[in-house]
XYZ file of C-alpha atoms in Angstrom:
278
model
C 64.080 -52.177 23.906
C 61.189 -52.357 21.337
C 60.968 -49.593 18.818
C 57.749 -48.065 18.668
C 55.344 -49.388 16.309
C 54.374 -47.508 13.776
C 50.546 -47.281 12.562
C 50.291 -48.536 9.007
C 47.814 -47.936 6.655
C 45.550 -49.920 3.854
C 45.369 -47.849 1.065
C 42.330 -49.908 0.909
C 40.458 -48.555 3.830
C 40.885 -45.034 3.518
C 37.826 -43.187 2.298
C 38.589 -41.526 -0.693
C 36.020 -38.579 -2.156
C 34.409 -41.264 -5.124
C 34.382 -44.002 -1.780
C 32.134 -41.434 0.067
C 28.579 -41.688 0.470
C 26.722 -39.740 -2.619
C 23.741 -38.308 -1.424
C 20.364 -39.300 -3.127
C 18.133 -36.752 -3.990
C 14.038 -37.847 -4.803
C 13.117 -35.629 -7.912
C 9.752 -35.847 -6.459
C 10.810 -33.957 -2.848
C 12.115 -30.773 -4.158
C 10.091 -28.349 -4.438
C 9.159 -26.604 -7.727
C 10.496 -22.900 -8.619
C 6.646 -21.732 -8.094
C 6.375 -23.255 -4.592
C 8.977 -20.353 -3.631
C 7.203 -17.639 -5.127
C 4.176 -15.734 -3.321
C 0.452 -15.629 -4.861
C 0.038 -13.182 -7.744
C -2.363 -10.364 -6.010
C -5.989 -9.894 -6.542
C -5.065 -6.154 -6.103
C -2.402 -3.665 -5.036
C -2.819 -0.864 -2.536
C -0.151 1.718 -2.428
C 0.768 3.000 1.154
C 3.027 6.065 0.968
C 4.825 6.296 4.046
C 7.742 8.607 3.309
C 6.470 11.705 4.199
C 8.402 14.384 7.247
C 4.936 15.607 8.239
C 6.579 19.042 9.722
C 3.000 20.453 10.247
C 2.158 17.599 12.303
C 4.162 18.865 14.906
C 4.759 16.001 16.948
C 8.493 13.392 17.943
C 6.413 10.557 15.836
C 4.955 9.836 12.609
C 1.412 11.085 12.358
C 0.257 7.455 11.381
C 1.119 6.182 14.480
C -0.792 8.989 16.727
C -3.356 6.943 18.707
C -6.693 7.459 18.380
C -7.693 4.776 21.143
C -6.358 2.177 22.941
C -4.346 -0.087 20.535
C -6.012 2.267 17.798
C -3.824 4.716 15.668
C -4.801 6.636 12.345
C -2.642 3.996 10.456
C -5.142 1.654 11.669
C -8.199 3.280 10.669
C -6.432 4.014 7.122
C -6.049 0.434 6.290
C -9.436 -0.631 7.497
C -11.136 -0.193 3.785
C -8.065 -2.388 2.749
C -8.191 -5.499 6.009
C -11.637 -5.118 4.115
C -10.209 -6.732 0.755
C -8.531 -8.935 2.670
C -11.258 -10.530 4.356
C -13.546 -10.433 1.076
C -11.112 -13.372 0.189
C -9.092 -10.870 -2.076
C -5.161 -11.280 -1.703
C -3.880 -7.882 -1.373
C -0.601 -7.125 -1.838
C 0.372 -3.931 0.608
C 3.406 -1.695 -0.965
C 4.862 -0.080 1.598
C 6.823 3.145 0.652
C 9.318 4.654 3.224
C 12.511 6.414 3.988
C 15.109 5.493 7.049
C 13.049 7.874 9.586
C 9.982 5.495 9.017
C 11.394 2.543 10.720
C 8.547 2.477 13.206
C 6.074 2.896 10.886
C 7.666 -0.421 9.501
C 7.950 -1.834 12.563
C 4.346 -1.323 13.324
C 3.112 -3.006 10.373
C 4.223 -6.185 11.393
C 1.064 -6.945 12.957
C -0.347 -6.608 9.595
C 1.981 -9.643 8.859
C -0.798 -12.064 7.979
C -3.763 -9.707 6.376
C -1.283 -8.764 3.333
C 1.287 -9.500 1.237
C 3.532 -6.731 2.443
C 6.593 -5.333 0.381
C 8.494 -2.153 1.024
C 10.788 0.095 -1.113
C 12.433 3.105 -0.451
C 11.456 6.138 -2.072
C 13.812 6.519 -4.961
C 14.571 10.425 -4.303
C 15.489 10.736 -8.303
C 11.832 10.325 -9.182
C 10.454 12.748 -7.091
C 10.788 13.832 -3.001
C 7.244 14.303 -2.496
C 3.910 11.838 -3.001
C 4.436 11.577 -6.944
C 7.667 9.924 -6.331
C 6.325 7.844 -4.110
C 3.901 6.547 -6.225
C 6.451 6.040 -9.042
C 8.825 4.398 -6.086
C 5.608 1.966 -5.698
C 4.233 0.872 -9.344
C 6.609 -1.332 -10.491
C 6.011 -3.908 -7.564
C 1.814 -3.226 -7.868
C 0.122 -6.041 -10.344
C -3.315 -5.936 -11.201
C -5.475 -3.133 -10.107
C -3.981 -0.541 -7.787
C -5.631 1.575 -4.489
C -4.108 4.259 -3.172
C -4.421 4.591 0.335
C -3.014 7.415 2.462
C -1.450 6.471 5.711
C -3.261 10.071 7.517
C -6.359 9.768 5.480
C -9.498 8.119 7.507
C -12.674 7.685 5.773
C -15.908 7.541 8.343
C -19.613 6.636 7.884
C -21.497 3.327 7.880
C -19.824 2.050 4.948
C -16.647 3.099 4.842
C -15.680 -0.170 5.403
C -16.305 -1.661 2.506
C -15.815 1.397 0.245
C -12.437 0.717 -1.518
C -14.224 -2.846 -2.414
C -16.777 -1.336 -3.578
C -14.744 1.482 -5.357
C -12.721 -1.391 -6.880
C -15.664 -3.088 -8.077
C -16.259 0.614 -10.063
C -13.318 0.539 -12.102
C -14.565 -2.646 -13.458
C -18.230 -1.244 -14.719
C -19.203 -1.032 -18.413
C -18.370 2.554 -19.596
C -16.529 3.386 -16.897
C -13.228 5.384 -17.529
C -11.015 2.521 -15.390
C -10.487 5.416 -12.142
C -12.962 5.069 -9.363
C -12.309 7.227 -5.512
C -13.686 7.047 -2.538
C -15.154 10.829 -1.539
C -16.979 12.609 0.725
C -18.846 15.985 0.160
C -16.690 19.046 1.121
C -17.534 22.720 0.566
C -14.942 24.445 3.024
C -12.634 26.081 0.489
C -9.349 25.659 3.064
C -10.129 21.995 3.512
C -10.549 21.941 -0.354
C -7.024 23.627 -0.833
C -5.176 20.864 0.726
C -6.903 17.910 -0.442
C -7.620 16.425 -3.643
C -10.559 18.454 -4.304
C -13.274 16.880 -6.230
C -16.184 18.539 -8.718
C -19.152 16.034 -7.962
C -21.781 15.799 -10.100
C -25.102 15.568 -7.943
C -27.972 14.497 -10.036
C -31.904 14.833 -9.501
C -31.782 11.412 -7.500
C -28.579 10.339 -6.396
C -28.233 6.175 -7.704
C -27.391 3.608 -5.011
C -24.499 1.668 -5.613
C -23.742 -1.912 -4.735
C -24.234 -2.721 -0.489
C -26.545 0.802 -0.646
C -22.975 3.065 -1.472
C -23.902 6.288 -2.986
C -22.283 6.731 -6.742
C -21.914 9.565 -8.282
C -19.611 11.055 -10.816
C -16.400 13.097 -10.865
C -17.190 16.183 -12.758
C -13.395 17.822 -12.555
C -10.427 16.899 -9.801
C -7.042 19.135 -8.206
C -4.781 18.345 -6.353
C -4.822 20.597 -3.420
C -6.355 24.121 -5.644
C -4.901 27.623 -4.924
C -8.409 28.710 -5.897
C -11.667 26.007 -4.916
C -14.857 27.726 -6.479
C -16.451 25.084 -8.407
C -15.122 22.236 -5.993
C -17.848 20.418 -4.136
C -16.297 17.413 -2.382
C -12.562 15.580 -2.240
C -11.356 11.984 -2.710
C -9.841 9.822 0.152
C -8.422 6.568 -1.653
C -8.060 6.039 -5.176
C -8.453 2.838 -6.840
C -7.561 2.372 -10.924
C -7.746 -0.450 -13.569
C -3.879 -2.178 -14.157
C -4.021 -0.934 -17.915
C -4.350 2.953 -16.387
C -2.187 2.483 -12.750
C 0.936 4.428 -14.942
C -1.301 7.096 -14.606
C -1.590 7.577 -10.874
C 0.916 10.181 -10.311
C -1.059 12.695 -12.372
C -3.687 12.374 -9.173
C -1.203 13.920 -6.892
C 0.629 16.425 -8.753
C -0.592 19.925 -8.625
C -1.138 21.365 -12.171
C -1.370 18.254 -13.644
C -4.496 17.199 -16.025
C -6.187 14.941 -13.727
C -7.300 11.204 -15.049
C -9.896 11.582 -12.433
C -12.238 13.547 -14.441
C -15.390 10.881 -15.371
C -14.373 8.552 -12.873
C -16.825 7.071 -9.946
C -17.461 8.405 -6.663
C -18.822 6.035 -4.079
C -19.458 8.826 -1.454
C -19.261 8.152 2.258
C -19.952 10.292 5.361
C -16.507 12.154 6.080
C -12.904 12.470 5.119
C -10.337 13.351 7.507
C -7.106 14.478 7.367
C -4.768 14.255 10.064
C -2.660 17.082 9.272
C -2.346 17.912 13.015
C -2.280 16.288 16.602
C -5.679 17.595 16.631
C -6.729 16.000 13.457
């Protein structure tokens, strides 16, 4: 009987790792560091979504209450900023929420393609309410910064194109770098929970760019125990990069507000959807 054979081996055939194939790489197909990195922003707008609304009153986030079909206030919040978007601005979107805003984030996805969307936590250290929110927001804003209220709708012809044109403000000679978008409010309990507004109404109110009524902003609280003296309230904000460190101060009662001398570009009506009701 035959003993097996036994498989030899040619040291000489066996693949060592320097015998394997080394790949090639083409200088010339990898991509460049910058290639990876998104478009510095024309502008940042600030969307504060962190907020329990308790006197909303409702199982969902008041942003997401529909005000038509496929409509909800979120929607019409953003529409002054899809506005910058389609001006052929690239708008970066910060998005500030907490864990109980996941559908709020979720819902934003159809804004997917309109901005450059990035969302941070609020950092609870800085502040629980809309100051730290801001401050959770600034570092990832560059150049100038909106701030736009997720249950905030502005209304009238051009309300549209208001935050453009508010933008457009902050850039004016002599103007302080601060710009809002505000409508005319004398109700003192509307005043006392908005950011109530002293507008200065001259002789013949000027006409601002696309027919936008400018005025100026005499004095500004945020949300003032006593309103005498108040005439009208802001709805977004918009501010110069060099003076964006500043926009807490807009939002925190007591605070000297960096509002005072800055533009108006006044449009029909504010609302605030503090209830179901609106």
């Amino acid at each position: 009987m035959q003993s097996p054979s036994v498989p030899t081996s040619d040291a000489s055939t066996i693949q060592t790792p320097d015998a394997l194939p080394t790949p090639t790489s083409d200088a010339s197909t990898i991509p460049a560091p910058d290639a990876f990195r998104a478009p510095e922003p024309d502008v940042s707008v600030i969307l504060p979504c962190a907020g329990y609304a308790t006197r909303f009153g409702a199982p969902y986030a008041k942003e997401l209450h529909c005000l038509a079909p496929g409509v909800t206030v979120l929607d019409r919040s953003l529409e002054a900023a899809v506005e910058l978007a389609k001006s052929g601005l690239t708008v970066r979107l910060v998005v500030v929420f907490r864990a109980h805003k996941l559908d709020t984030v979720g819902y934003l996805a159809r804004y997917a393609e309109t901005f450059q969307m990035v969302f941070v936590y609020q950092d609870e250290s800085l502040d629980a309410g809309l100051d730290g929110a801001i401050r959770s927001a600034l570092p990832l804003t560059r150049g100038p910064v909106a701030l736009v209220l997720p249950d905030i709708v502005v209304d009238g012809v051009n309300s549209a194109g208001s935050l453009l044109a508010a933008l457009r403000r902050t850039r004016a000679p002599g103007n302080s770098g601060w710009s809002v978008v505000a409508a005319r409010e004398r109700d003192p309990d509307t005043l006392r929970q908005m950011g109530a507004l002293t507008l200065r109404e001259p002789d013949a109110p000027p006409e601002g760019e696309g027919g936008d009524e400018v005025l100026t902003v005499g004095a500004a609280a945020e949300k003032p125990s006593d309103p005498a003296g108040f005439n009208g309230l802001w709805g977004m904000v918009a501010v110069a990069e060099e003076e964006a460190h500043r926009l807490p101060d807009v939002v925190r009662r007591g605070a000297d507000s960096p509002l005072a001398g800055a533009a108006a570009v006044v449009v029909k009506e504010i609302v605030n959807y503090n209830t179901v009701a609106g």
